[in-house]
Amino acid sequence: MSDFRLTRTLPADATDAALRADVSEGLTRYPKSLPPKWFYDARGSELFEEITRLEEYYPTRAEREILLAHAGDVAAASGARTLVELGSGSSEKTRHLLDALPGLHTYVPVDVSESALRGAAGTVLAGRPGLSVHALVADFTRPLDLPDSPGPRLVAFLGGTLGNLLPKERAGFLRSVRERLAPGDGLLLGTDLVKDEETLVSAYDDAAGVTAAFNKNVLSVVNGELGADFPLDAFDHVARWDAEHEWIEMRLRARRALNVKIRELDLVVAFERGEELRTEVSAKFRREGVREELAAAGLRLDQWWTDAAGRFALSLSTA
Ligand code: AVJ
Protein backbone atom coordinates (compact mmCIF):
# COMPACT_ATOMS: atom_id res chain seq x y z
CA MET A 1 0.00 0.00 0.00
CA SER A 2 1.56 3.35 -1.00
CA ASP A 3 1.77 5.98 1.66
CA PHE A 4 2.01 9.78 1.58
CA ARG A 5 3.14 12.01 4.43
CA LEU A 6 3.98 15.72 4.38
CA THR A 7 6.05 17.60 6.97
CA ARG A 8 6.26 21.38 7.13
CA THR A 9 9.65 22.39 8.44
CA LEU A 10 9.08 26.06 7.58
CA PRO A 11 6.97 28.07 10.04
CA ALA A 12 3.96 29.54 8.24
CA ASP A 13 5.33 33.12 8.35
CA ALA A 14 8.89 32.09 7.43
CA THR A 15 8.44 33.06 3.79
CA ASP A 16 7.13 36.52 4.63
CA ALA A 17 9.94 37.19 7.09
CA ALA A 18 12.54 35.95 4.62
CA LEU A 19 11.14 38.10 1.78
CA ARG A 20 11.15 41.20 4.03
CA ALA A 21 14.76 40.53 5.03
CA ASP A 22 15.93 39.85 1.46
CA VAL A 23 14.20 42.92 0.03
CA SER A 24 15.31 45.38 2.72
CA GLU A 25 18.87 44.06 2.57
CA GLY A 26 19.12 43.56 -1.19
CA LEU A 27 17.58 46.87 -2.27
CA THR A 28 19.46 49.08 0.17
CA ARG A 29 22.93 47.81 -0.70
CA TYR A 30 24.88 48.75 -3.83
CA PRO A 31 24.72 47.15 -6.32
CA LYS A 32 21.13 46.12 -5.64
CA SER A 33 20.23 42.44 -5.85
CA LEU A 34 17.48 39.99 -4.94
CA PRO A 35 17.79 36.18 -4.48
CA PRO A 36 16.23 34.17 -7.37
CA LYS A 37 14.03 32.14 -5.00
CA TRP A 38 11.48 34.96 -5.09
CA PHE A 39 10.75 34.40 -8.78
CA TYR A 40 8.60 31.39 -8.04
CA ASP A 41 5.14 32.53 -7.03
CA ALA A 42 2.34 30.83 -9.00
CA ARG A 43 2.88 33.16 -12.01
CA GLY A 44 6.65 32.79 -11.86
CA SER A 45 6.40 29.00 -11.69
CA GLU A 46 4.11 29.04 -14.74
CA LEU A 47 6.53 31.27 -16.63
CA PHE A 48 9.43 28.96 -15.71
CA GLU A 49 7.51 25.94 -17.04
CA GLU A 50 7.03 27.95 -20.27
CA ILE A 51 10.77 28.73 -20.35
CA THR A 52 11.57 25.00 -20.20
CA ARG A 53 9.66 24.54 -23.45
CA LEU A 54 11.45 27.36 -25.31
CA GLU A 55 13.69 26.43 -28.25
CA GLU A 56 16.49 28.64 -26.87
CA TYR A 57 16.35 27.13 -23.36
CA TYR A 58 18.20 23.83 -23.87
CA PRO A 59 19.02 22.76 -20.23
CA THR A 60 15.71 20.98 -19.51
CA ARG A 61 15.75 19.00 -22.76
CA ALA A 62 19.44 18.17 -22.35
CA GLU A 63 18.99 16.91 -18.78
CA ARG A 64 15.92 14.88 -19.78
CA GLU A 65 17.99 13.25 -22.56
CA ILE A 66 20.63 12.24 -20.01
CA LEU A 67 18.06 10.91 -17.53
CA LEU A 68 16.37 8.83 -20.24
CA ALA A 69 19.71 7.42 -21.35
CA HIS A 70 21.32 6.87 -17.95
CA ALA A 71 18.67 6.49 -15.21
CA GLY A 72 19.43 2.77 -15.26
CA ASP A 73 23.14 3.44 -14.79
CA VAL A 74 22.33 5.76 -11.87
CA ALA A 75 20.19 3.03 -10.29
CA ALA A 76 22.84 0.36 -10.81
CA ALA A 77 25.61 2.60 -9.45
CA SER A 78 23.67 3.89 -6.45
CA GLY A 79 21.40 0.97 -5.51
CA ALA A 80 19.30 3.61 -3.80
CA ARG A 81 16.42 2.55 -1.51
CA THR A 82 15.67 6.20 -0.68
CA LEU A 83 15.60 9.08 -3.18
CA VAL A 84 15.66 12.63 -1.78
CA GLU A 85 14.99 15.32 -4.37
CA LEU A 86 15.92 18.90 -3.50
CA GLY A 87 13.75 21.50 -5.19
CA SER A 88 11.53 18.79 -6.59
CA GLY A 89 8.93 21.16 -8.09
CA SER A 90 6.66 19.20 -10.40
CA SER A 91 8.79 16.05 -10.00
CA GLU A 92 8.58 15.75 -13.79
CA LYS A 93 12.32 15.01 -14.01
CA THR A 94 12.15 12.56 -11.14
CA ARG A 95 9.74 10.17 -12.82
CA HIS A 96 12.56 8.89 -15.06
CA LEU A 97 14.60 8.15 -11.94
CA LEU A 98 11.72 6.57 -10.04
CA ASP A 99 10.99 4.34 -13.03
CA ALA A 100 14.63 3.22 -13.05
CA LEU A 101 14.82 2.54 -9.29
CA PRO A 102 12.60 -0.57 -8.94
CA GLY A 103 13.84 -1.30 -5.42
CA LEU A 104 13.01 2.17 -4.14
CA HIS A 105 11.33 2.20 -0.74
CA THR A 106 10.99 5.94 0.00
CA TYR A 107 10.88 9.13 -2.06
CA VAL A 108 11.47 12.41 -0.21
CA PRO A 109 10.59 15.41 -2.40
CA VAL A 110 11.76 18.70 -0.84
CA ASP A 111 10.34 22.04 -1.98
CA VAL A 112 9.24 25.36 -0.50
CA SER A 113 5.92 25.00 -2.32
CA GLU A 114 3.43 22.76 -0.49
CA SER A 115 1.08 22.95 -3.48
CA ALA A 116 3.80 21.68 -5.83
CA LEU A 117 4.54 18.81 -3.44
CA ARG A 118 0.89 17.81 -3.08
CA GLY A 119 0.35 18.23 -6.82
CA ALA A 120 3.25 15.93 -7.67
CA ALA A 121 2.41 13.26 -5.08
CA GLY A 122 -0.62 11.91 -6.97
CA THR A 123 1.35 11.46 -10.18
CA VAL A 124 4.37 9.95 -8.40
CA LEU A 125 2.29 7.47 -6.38
CA ALA A 126 0.17 6.38 -9.35
CA GLY A 127 1.42 2.96 -10.42
CA ARG A 128 3.94 2.70 -7.58
CA PRO A 129 1.91 0.84 -4.92
CA GLY A 130 4.83 0.00 -2.67
CA LEU A 131 6.40 3.45 -2.59
CA SER A 132 6.35 5.66 0.50
CA VAL A 133 6.43 9.40 -0.21
CA HIS A 134 7.48 11.67 2.63
CA ALA A 135 7.28 15.25 1.32
CA LEU A 136 9.15 18.05 3.11
CA VAL A 137 8.06 21.66 2.84
CA ALA A 138 11.51 23.17 3.32
CA ASP A 139 14.09 25.54 1.92
CA PHE A 140 16.75 23.12 0.65
CA THR A 141 19.47 25.73 1.02
CA ARG A 142 18.99 25.42 4.80
CA PRO A 143 20.12 22.39 6.85
CA LEU A 144 17.52 19.65 6.46
CA ASP A 145 16.23 17.04 8.90
CA LEU A 146 15.63 14.10 6.59
CA PRO A 147 13.19 11.40 7.72
CA ASP A 148 14.52 7.97 8.69
CA SER A 149 14.32 5.60 5.74
CA PRO A 150 16.25 2.61 4.37
CA GLY A 151 19.64 3.26 2.79
CA PRO A 152 21.48 3.65 0.55
CA ARG A 153 20.20 7.20 0.08
CA LEU A 154 20.52 9.13 -3.19
CA VAL A 155 20.10 12.91 -3.04
CA ALA A 156 19.14 14.42 -6.41
CA PHE A 157 19.63 18.11 -7.12
CA LEU A 158 18.69 18.51 -10.76
CA GLY A 159 17.96 21.23 -13.30
CA GLY A 160 21.22 23.12 -12.85
CA THR A 161 19.81 25.00 -9.86
CA LEU A 162 23.14 24.57 -8.08
CA GLY A 163 24.28 27.34 -10.43
CA ASN A 164 21.98 29.84 -8.73
CA LEU A 165 24.24 29.71 -5.68
CA LEU A 166 27.37 31.87 -5.53
CA PRO A 167 30.62 29.90 -5.08
CA LYS A 168 30.75 30.33 -1.28
CA GLU A 169 27.06 29.42 -0.99
CA ARG A 170 27.67 26.32 -3.14
CA ALA A 171 30.51 25.21 -0.88
CA GLY A 172 28.28 25.52 2.20
CA PHE A 173 25.39 23.79 0.46
CA LEU A 174 27.48 20.83 -0.73
CA ARG A 175 28.99 20.46 2.74
CA SER A 176 25.51 20.43 4.32
CA VAL A 177 24.39 17.76 1.83
CA ARG A 178 27.52 15.71 2.60
CA GLU A 179 26.75 15.88 6.31
CA ARG A 180 23.44 14.12 5.66
CA LEU A 181 24.98 11.26 3.72
CA ALA A 182 26.19 7.99 5.21
CA PRO A 183 29.13 6.16 3.58
CA GLY A 184 27.93 4.78 0.24
CA ASP A 185 25.12 7.32 -0.12
CA GLY A 186 25.21 9.42 -3.30
CA LEU A 187 24.53 12.84 -4.80
CA LEU A 188 23.09 13.12 -8.32
CA LEU A 189 23.81 16.65 -9.52
CA GLY A 190 22.63 18.45 -12.65
CA THR A 191 25.03 21.14 -13.91
CA ASP A 192 24.80 23.27 -17.04
CA LEU A 193 28.13 23.49 -18.85
CA VAL A 194 30.27 26.36 -20.11
CA LYS A 195 29.67 26.93 -23.83
CA ASP A 196 29.61 29.75 -26.40
CA GLU A 197 28.27 33.08 -25.18
CA GLU A 198 25.60 33.40 -27.87
CA THR A 199 23.93 30.09 -26.94
CA LEU A 200 24.08 30.96 -23.26
CA VAL A 201 22.71 34.50 -23.57
CA SER A 202 19.84 33.51 -25.85
CA ALA A 203 18.83 30.78 -23.36
CA TYR A 204 18.25 33.61 -20.89
CA ASP A 205 16.93 36.23 -23.31
CA ASP A 206 14.55 34.38 -25.63
CA ALA A 207 13.04 36.08 -28.66
CA ALA A 208 9.46 35.70 -27.36
CA GLY A 209 10.30 37.60 -24.16
CA VAL A 210 9.17 34.84 -21.77
CA THR A 211 12.37 35.14 -19.74
CA ALA A 212 11.95 38.91 -19.65
CA ALA A 213 8.45 38.43 -18.17
CA PHE A 214 9.86 35.82 -15.72
CA ASN A 215 12.56 38.26 -14.64
CA LYS A 216 10.16 41.19 -14.19
CA ASN A 217 7.79 38.96 -12.25
CA VAL A 218 10.01 39.30 -9.18
CA LEU A 219 8.96 42.98 -9.09
CA SER A 220 5.32 41.90 -9.12
CA VAL A 221 6.04 39.56 -6.20
CA VAL A 222 7.53 42.44 -4.18
CA ASN A 223 4.64 44.71 -5.22
CA GLY A 224 2.04 42.13 -4.20
CA GLU A 225 3.63 40.84 -1.01
CA LEU A 226 5.12 44.05 0.40
CA GLY A 227 2.85 46.73 -1.07
CA ALA A 228 5.56 48.16 -3.32
CA ASP A 229 4.89 50.26 -6.44
CA PHE A 230 7.54 49.02 -8.90
CA PRO A 231 6.42 50.15 -12.39
CA LEU A 232 7.34 47.06 -14.43
CA ASP A 233 7.45 49.07 -17.66
CA ALA A 234 10.23 51.24 -16.20
CA PHE A 235 12.62 48.27 -16.21
CA ASP A 236 14.35 46.41 -19.02
CA HIS A 237 15.36 42.72 -18.86
CA VAL A 238 19.12 42.15 -19.21
CA ALA A 239 20.90 38.79 -19.61
CA ARG A 240 24.68 38.97 -19.64
CA TRP A 241 27.52 36.37 -19.72
CA ASP A 242 30.14 37.09 -17.05
CA ALA A 243 33.16 35.33 -18.57
CA GLU A 244 35.32 35.90 -15.49
CA HIS A 245 32.94 34.11 -13.11
CA GLU A 246 31.53 31.85 -15.87
CA TRP A 247 27.95 32.63 -15.01
CA ILE A 248 24.92 34.20 -16.70
CA GLU A 249 23.56 37.22 -14.85
CA MET A 250 19.96 38.32 -15.13
CA ARG A 251 19.35 41.94 -14.25
CA LEU A 252 16.59 44.55 -14.41
CA ARG A 253 17.78 47.95 -15.68
CA ALA A 254 15.91 51.16 -14.75
CA ARG A 255 14.96 53.08 -17.89
CA ARG A 256 14.76 56.31 -15.88
CA ALA A 257 15.57 57.64 -12.44
CA LEU A 258 12.71 56.65 -10.12
CA ASN A 259 11.79 56.14 -6.49
CA VAL A 260 10.00 52.96 -5.45
CA LYS A 261 7.93 52.92 -2.26
CA ILE A 262 7.80 49.67 -0.31
CA ARG A 263 4.94 50.24 2.07
CA GLU A 264 5.32 47.16 4.30
CA LEU A 265 8.95 48.08 4.96
CA ASP A 266 8.30 51.80 5.24
CA LEU A 267 11.13 52.17 2.73
CA VAL A 268 11.70 54.26 -0.40
CA VAL A 269 14.30 52.87 -2.83
CA ALA A 270 15.89 55.22 -5.36
CA PHE A 271 17.07 53.96 -8.76
CA GLU A 272 19.31 56.08 -10.94
CA ARG A 273 18.63 56.03 -14.69
CA GLY A 274 20.39 52.93 -16.09
CA GLU A 275 20.95 51.40 -12.64
CA GLU A 276 20.69 47.61 -12.61
CA LEU A 277 19.18 45.26 -10.03
CA ARG A 278 20.70 41.75 -10.23
CA THR A 279 18.02 39.09 -9.93
CA GLU A 280 19.90 35.84 -10.63
CA VAL A 281 23.23 34.27 -11.40
CA SER A 282 23.21 30.98 -13.23
CA ALA A 283 26.71 29.49 -13.08
CA LYS A 284 27.99 27.22 -15.85
CA PHE A 285 30.43 24.44 -15.01
CA ARG A 286 33.38 22.43 -16.27
CA ARG A 287 33.93 18.80 -15.25
CA GLU A 288 37.15 19.56 -13.38
CA GLY A 289 35.51 22.40 -11.49
CA VAL A 290 32.63 20.17 -10.41
CA ARG A 291 35.08 17.48 -9.30
CA GLU A 292 36.98 20.01 -7.22
CA GLU A 293 33.86 21.52 -5.60
CA LEU A 294 32.53 18.06 -4.74
CA ALA A 295 35.90 16.97 -3.35
CA ALA A 296 36.07 20.09 -1.17
CA ALA A 297 32.76 18.96 0.35
CA GLY A 298 34.01 15.41 0.90
CA LEU A 299 32.30 13.85 -2.12
CA ARG A 300 34.05 11.73 -4.76
CA LEU A 301 32.94 12.27 -8.37
CA ASP A 302 32.34 8.73 -9.70
CA GLN A 303 30.22 9.15 -12.86
CA TRP A 304 29.86 12.00 -15.37
CA TRP A 305 27.22 11.80 -18.09
CA THR A 306 26.40 14.47 -20.67
CA ASP A 307 23.80 14.79 -23.43
CA ALA A 308 25.02 13.92 -26.95
CA ALA A 309 25.72 17.59 -27.71
CA GLY A 310 27.71 18.00 -24.48
CA ARG A 311 25.62 20.92 -23.26
CA PHE A 312 24.63 19.69 -19.76
CA ALA A 313 25.96 17.11 -17.30
CA LEU A 314 24.65 14.79 -14.62
CA SER A 315 27.24 13.66 -12.12
CA LEU A 316 27.02 10.94 -9.50
CA SER A 317 29.27 11.36 -6.51
CA THR A 318 29.53 9.34 -3.30
CA ALA A 319 30.23 10.10 0.29
C1 AVJ B 1 15.68 26.66 -12.56
C2 AVJ B 1 17.54 27.86 -11.67
C3 AVJ B 1 17.94 26.06 -13.19
O1 AVJ B 1 19.15 29.01 -13.79
O2 AVJ B 1 18.60 28.12 -15.74
C4 AVJ B 1 15.66 29.88 -16.26
C5 AVJ B 1 16.14 29.34 -13.79
N1 AVJ B 1 16.37 31.50 -15.03
N2 AVJ B 1 15.71 30.99 -17.02
C6 AVJ B 1 18.34 28.45 -14.57
C7 AVJ B 1 16.07 30.22 -15.02
C8 AVJ B 1 16.14 31.99 -16.26
C9 AVJ B 1 16.95 28.08 -14.06
N3 AVJ B 1 17.04 27.18 -12.87
Coordinates of C-alpha atoms and ligand atoms in Angstrom, one line a residue:
M1 CA 0.0 0.0 0.0
S2 CA 1.6 3.3 -1.0
D3 CA 1.8 6.0 1.7
F4 CA 2.0 9.8 1.6
R5 CA 3.1 12.0 4.4
L6 CA 4.0 15.7 4.4
T7 CA 6.0 17.6 7.0
R8 CA 6.3 21.4 7.1
T9 CA 9.7 22.4 8.4
L10 CA 9.1 26.1 7.6
P11 CA 7.0 28.1 10.0
A12 CA 4.0 29.5 8.2
D13 CA 5.3 33.1 8.3
A14 CA 8.9 32.1 7.4
T15 CA 8.4 33.1 3.8
D16 CA 7.1 36.5 4.6
A17 CA 9.9 37.2 7.1
A18 CA 12.5 35.9 4.6
L19 CA 11.1 38.1 1.8
R20 CA 11.1 41.2 4.0
A21 CA 14.8 40.5 5.0
D22 CA 15.9 39.9 1.5
V23 CA 14.2 42.9 0.0
S24 CA 15.3 45.4 2.7
E25 CA 18.9 44.1 2.6
G26 CA 19.1 43.6 -1.2
L27 CA 17.6 46.9 -2.3
T28 CA 19.5 49.1 0.2
R29 CA 22.9 47.8 -0.7
Y30 CA 24.9 48.7 -3.8
P31 CA 24.7 47.1 -6.3
K32 CA 21.1 46.1 -5.6
S33 CA 20.2 42.4 -5.8
L34 CA 17.5 40.0 -4.9
P35 CA 17.8 36.2 -4.5
P36 CA 16.2 34.2 -7.4
K37 CA 14.0 32.1 -5.0
W38 CA 11.5 35.0 -5.1
F39 CA 10.8 34.4 -8.8
Y40 CA 8.6 31.4 -8.0
D41 CA 5.1 32.5 -7.0
A42 CA 2.3 30.8 -9.0
R43 CA 2.9 33.2 -12.0
G44 CA 6.7 32.8 -11.9
S45 CA 6.4 29.0 -11.7
E46 CA 4.1 29.0 -14.7
L47 CA 6.5 31.3 -16.6
F48 CA 9.4 29.0 -15.7
E49 CA 7.5 25.9 -17.0
E50 CA 7.0 28.0 -20.3
I51 CA 10.8 28.7 -20.3
T52 CA 11.6 25.0 -20.2
R53 CA 9.7 24.5 -23.4
L54 CA 11.4 27.4 -25.3
E55 CA 13.7 26.4 -28.3
E56 CA 16.5 28.6 -26.9
Y57 CA 16.4 27.1 -23.4
Y58 CA 18.2 23.8 -23.9
P59 CA 19.0 22.8 -20.2
T60 CA 15.7 21.0 -19.5
R61 CA 15.8 19.0 -22.8
A62 CA 19.4 18.2 -22.4
E63 CA 19.0 16.9 -18.8
R64 CA 15.9 14.9 -19.8
E65 CA 18.0 13.2 -22.6
I66 CA 20.6 12.2 -20.0
L67 CA 18.1 10.9 -17.5
L68 CA 16.4 8.8 -20.2
A69 CA 19.7 7.4 -21.4
H70 CA 21.3 6.9 -17.9
A71 CA 18.7 6.5 -15.2
G72 CA 19.4 2.8 -15.3
D73 CA 23.1 3.4 -14.8
V74 CA 22.3 5.8 -11.9
A75 CA 20.2 3.0 -10.3
A76 CA 22.8 0.4 -10.8
A77 CA 25.6 2.6 -9.5
S78 CA 23.7 3.9 -6.4
G79 CA 21.4 1.0 -5.5
A80 CA 19.3 3.6 -3.8
R81 CA 16.4 2.5 -1.5
T82 CA 15.7 6.2 -0.7
L83 CA 15.6 9.1 -3.2
V84 CA 15.7 12.6 -1.8
E85 CA 15.0 15.3 -4.4
L86 CA 15.9 18.9 -3.5
G87 CA 13.8 21.5 -5.2
S88 CA 11.5 18.8 -6.6
G89 CA 8.9 21.2 -8.1
S90 CA 6.7 19.2 -10.4
S91 CA 8.8 16.0 -10.0
E92 CA 8.6 15.7 -13.8
K93 CA 12.3 15.0 -14.0
T94 CA 12.1 12.6 -11.1
R95 CA 9.7 10.2 -12.8
H96 CA 12.6 8.9 -15.1
L97 CA 14.6 8.2 -11.9
L98 CA 11.7 6.6 -10.0
D99 CA 11.0 4.3 -13.0
A100 CA 14.6 3.2 -13.0
L101 CA 14.8 2.5 -9.3
P102 CA 12.6 -0.6 -8.9
G103 CA 13.8 -1.3 -5.4
L104 CA 13.0 2.2 -4.1
H105 CA 11.3 2.2 -0.7
T106 CA 11.0 5.9 0.0
Y107 CA 10.9 9.1 -2.1
V108 CA 11.5 12.4 -0.2
P109 CA 10.6 15.4 -2.4
V110 CA 11.8 18.7 -0.8
D111 CA 10.3 22.0 -2.0
V112 CA 9.2 25.4 -0.5
S113 CA 5.9 25.0 -2.3
E114 CA 3.4 22.8 -0.5
S115 CA 1.1 22.9 -3.5
A116 CA 3.8 21.7 -5.8
L117 CA 4.5 18.8 -3.4
R118 CA 0.9 17.8 -3.1
G119 CA 0.4 18.2 -6.8
A120 CA 3.3 15.9 -7.7
A121 CA 2.4 13.3 -5.1
G122 CA -0.6 11.9 -7.0
T123 CA 1.4 11.5 -10.2
V124 CA 4.4 9.9 -8.4
L125 CA 2.3 7.5 -6.4
A126 CA 0.2 6.4 -9.4
G127 CA 1.4 3.0 -10.4
R128 CA 3.9 2.7 -7.6
P129 CA 1.9 0.8 -4.9
G130 CA 4.8 0.0 -2.7
L131 CA 6.4 3.5 -2.6
S132 CA 6.4 5.7 0.5
V133 CA 6.4 9.4 -0.2
H134 CA 7.5 11.7 2.6
A135 CA 7.3 15.3 1.3
L136 CA 9.2 18.0 3.1
V137 CA 8.1 21.7 2.8
A138 CA 11.5 23.2 3.3
D139 CA 14.1 25.5 1.9
F140 CA 16.8 23.1 0.6
T141 CA 19.5 25.7 1.0
R142 CA 19.0 25.4 4.8
P143 CA 20.1 22.4 6.8
L144 CA 17.5 19.7 6.5
D145 CA 16.2 17.0 8.9
L146 CA 15.6 14.1 6.6
P147 CA 13.2 11.4 7.7
D148 CA 14.5 8.0 8.7
S149 CA 14.3 5.6 5.7
P150 CA 16.2 2.6 4.4
G151 CA 19.6 3.3 2.8
P152 CA 21.5 3.7 0.6
R153 CA 20.2 7.2 0.1
L154 CA 20.5 9.1 -3.2
V155 CA 20.1 12.9 -3.0
A156 CA 19.1 14.4 -6.4
F157 CA 19.6 18.1 -7.1
L158 CA 18.7 18.5 -10.8
G159 CA 18.0 21.2 -13.3
G160 CA 21.2 23.1 -12.9
T161 CA 19.8 25.0 -9.9
L162 CA 23.1 24.6 -8.1
G163 CA 24.3 27.3 -10.4
N164 CA 22.0 29.8 -8.7
L165 CA 24.2 29.7 -5.7
L166 CA 27.4 31.9 -5.5
P167 CA 30.6 29.9 -5.1
K168 CA 30.8 30.3 -1.3
E169 CA 27.1 29.4 -1.0
R170 CA 27.7 26.3 -3.1
A171 CA 30.5 25.2 -0.9
G172 CA 28.3 25.5 2.2
F173 CA 25.4 23.8 0.5
L174 CA 27.5 20.8 -0.7
R175 CA 29.0 20.5 2.7
S176 CA 25.5 20.4 4.3
V177 CA 24.4 17.8 1.8
R178 CA 27.5 15.7 2.6
E179 CA 26.7 15.9 6.3
R180 CA 23.4 14.1 5.7
L181 CA 25.0 11.3 3.7
A182 CA 26.2 8.0 5.2
P183 CA 29.1 6.2 3.6
G184 CA 27.9 4.8 0.2
D185 CA 25.1 7.3 -0.1
G186 CA 25.2 9.4 -3.3
L187 CA 24.5 12.8 -4.8
L188 CA 23.1 13.1 -8.3
L189 CA 23.8 16.7 -9.5
G190 CA 22.6 18.4 -12.6
T191 CA 25.0 21.1 -13.9
D192 CA 24.8 23.3 -17.0
L193 CA 28.1 23.5 -18.8
V194 CA 30.3 26.4 -20.1
K195 CA 29.7 26.9 -23.8
D196 CA 29.6 29.8 -26.4
E197 CA 28.3 33.1 -25.2
E198 CA 25.6 33.4 -27.9
T199 CA 23.9 30.1 -26.9
L200 CA 24.1 31.0 -23.3
V201 CA 22.7 34.5 -23.6
S202 CA 19.8 33.5 -25.9
A203 CA 18.8 30.8 -23.4
Y204 CA 18.3 33.6 -20.9
D205 CA 16.9 36.2 -23.3
D206 CA 14.6 34.4 -25.6
A207 CA 13.0 36.1 -28.7
A208 CA 9.5 35.7 -27.4
G209 CA 10.3 37.6 -24.2
V210 CA 9.2 34.8 -21.8
T211 CA 12.4 35.1 -19.7
A212 CA 12.0 38.9 -19.7
A213 CA 8.5 38.4 -18.2
F214 CA 9.9 35.8 -15.7
N215 CA 12.6 38.3 -14.6
K216 CA 10.2 41.2 -14.2
N217 CA 7.8 39.0 -12.3
V218 CA 10.0 39.3 -9.2
L219 CA 9.0 43.0 -9.1
S220 CA 5.3 41.9 -9.1
V221 CA 6.0 39.6 -6.2
V222 CA 7.5 42.4 -4.2
N223 CA 4.6 44.7 -5.2
G224 CA 2.0 42.1 -4.2
E225 CA 3.6 40.8 -1.0
L226 CA 5.1 44.0 0.4
G227 CA 2.9 46.7 -1.1
A228 CA 5.6 48.2 -3.3
D229 CA 4.9 50.3 -6.4
F230 CA 7.5 49.0 -8.9
P231 CA 6.4 50.2 -12.4
L232 CA 7.3 47.1 -14.4
D233 CA 7.4 49.1 -17.7
A234 CA 10.2 51.2 -16.2
F235 CA 12.6 48.3 -16.2
D236 CA 14.4 46.4 -19.0
H237 CA 15.4 42.7 -18.9
V238 CA 19.1 42.2 -19.2
A239 CA 20.9 38.8 -19.6
R240 CA 24.7 39.0 -19.6
W241 CA 27.5 36.4 -19.7
D242 CA 30.1 37.1 -17.0
A243 CA 33.2 35.3 -18.6
E244 CA 35.3 35.9 -15.5
H245 CA 32.9 34.1 -13.1
E246 CA 31.5 31.9 -15.9
W247 CA 27.9 32.6 -15.0
I248 CA 24.9 34.2 -16.7
E249 CA 23.6 37.2 -14.9
M250 CA 20.0 38.3 -15.1
R251 CA 19.4 41.9 -14.3
L252 CA 16.6 44.6 -14.4
R253 CA 17.8 48.0 -15.7
A254 CA 15.9 51.2 -14.7
R255 CA 15.0 53.1 -17.9
R256 CA 14.8 56.3 -15.9
A257 CA 15.6 57.6 -12.4
L258 CA 12.7 56.6 -10.1
N259 CA 11.8 56.1 -6.5
V260 CA 10.0 53.0 -5.5
K261 CA 7.9 52.9 -2.3
I262 CA 7.8 49.7 -0.3
R263 CA 4.9 50.2 2.1
E264 CA 5.3 47.2 4.3
L265 CA 8.9 48.1 5.0
D266 CA 8.3 51.8 5.2
L267 CA 11.1 52.2 2.7
V268 CA 11.7 54.3 -0.4
V269 CA 14.3 52.9 -2.8
A270 CA 15.9 55.2 -5.4
F271 CA 17.1 54.0 -8.8
E272 CA 19.3 56.1 -10.9
R273 CA 18.6 56.0 -14.7
G274 CA 20.4 52.9 -16.1
E275 CA 20.9 51.4 -12.6
E276 CA 20.7 47.6 -12.6
L277 CA 19.2 45.3 -10.0
R278 CA 20.7 41.7 -10.2
T279 CA 18.0 39.1 -9.9
E280 CA 19.9 35.8 -10.6
V281 CA 23.2 34.3 -11.4
S282 CA 23.2 31.0 -13.2
A283 CA 26.7 29.5 -13.1
K284 CA 28.0 27.2 -15.8
F285 CA 30.4 24.4 -15.0
R286 CA 33.4 22.4 -16.3
R287 CA 33.9 18.8 -15.2
E288 CA 37.2 19.6 -13.4
G289 CA 35.5 22.4 -11.5
V290 CA 32.6 20.2 -10.4
R291 CA 35.1 17.5 -9.3
E292 CA 37.0 20.0 -7.2
E293 CA 33.9 21.5 -5.6
L294 CA 32.5 18.1 -4.7
A295 CA 35.9 17.0 -3.4
A296 CA 36.1 20.1 -1.2
A297 CA 32.8 19.0 0.4
G298 CA 34.0 15.4 0.9
L299 CA 32.3 13.9 -2.1
R300 CA 34.0 11.7 -4.8
L301 CA 32.9 12.3 -8.4
D302 CA 32.3 8.7 -9.7
Q303 CA 30.2 9.2 -12.9
W304 CA 29.9 12.0 -15.4
W305 CA 27.2 11.8 -18.1
T306 CA 26.4 14.5 -20.7
D307 CA 23.8 14.8 -23.4
A308 CA 25.0 13.9 -26.9
A309 CA 25.7 17.6 -27.7
G310 CA 27.7 18.0 -24.5
R311 CA 25.6 20.9 -23.3
F312 CA 24.6 19.7 -19.8
A313 CA 26.0 17.1 -17.3
L314 CA 24.7 14.8 -14.6
S315 CA 27.2 13.7 -12.1
L316 CA 27.0 10.9 -9.5
S317 CA 29.3 11.4 -6.5
T318 CA 29.5 9.3 -3.3
A319 CA 30.2 10.1 0.3
Ligands
AVJ1 C1 15.7 26.7 -12.6 C2 17.5 27.9 -11.7 C3 17.9 26.1 -13.2 O1 19.1 29.0 -13.8 O2 18.6 28.1 -15.7 C4 15.7 29.9 -16.3 C5 16.1 29.3 -13.8 N1 16.4 31.5 -15.0 N2 15.7 31.0 -17.0 C6 18.3 28.5 -14.6 C7 16.1 30.2 -15.0 C8 16.1 32.0 -16.3 C9 17.0 28.1 -14.1 N3 17.0 27.2 -12.9

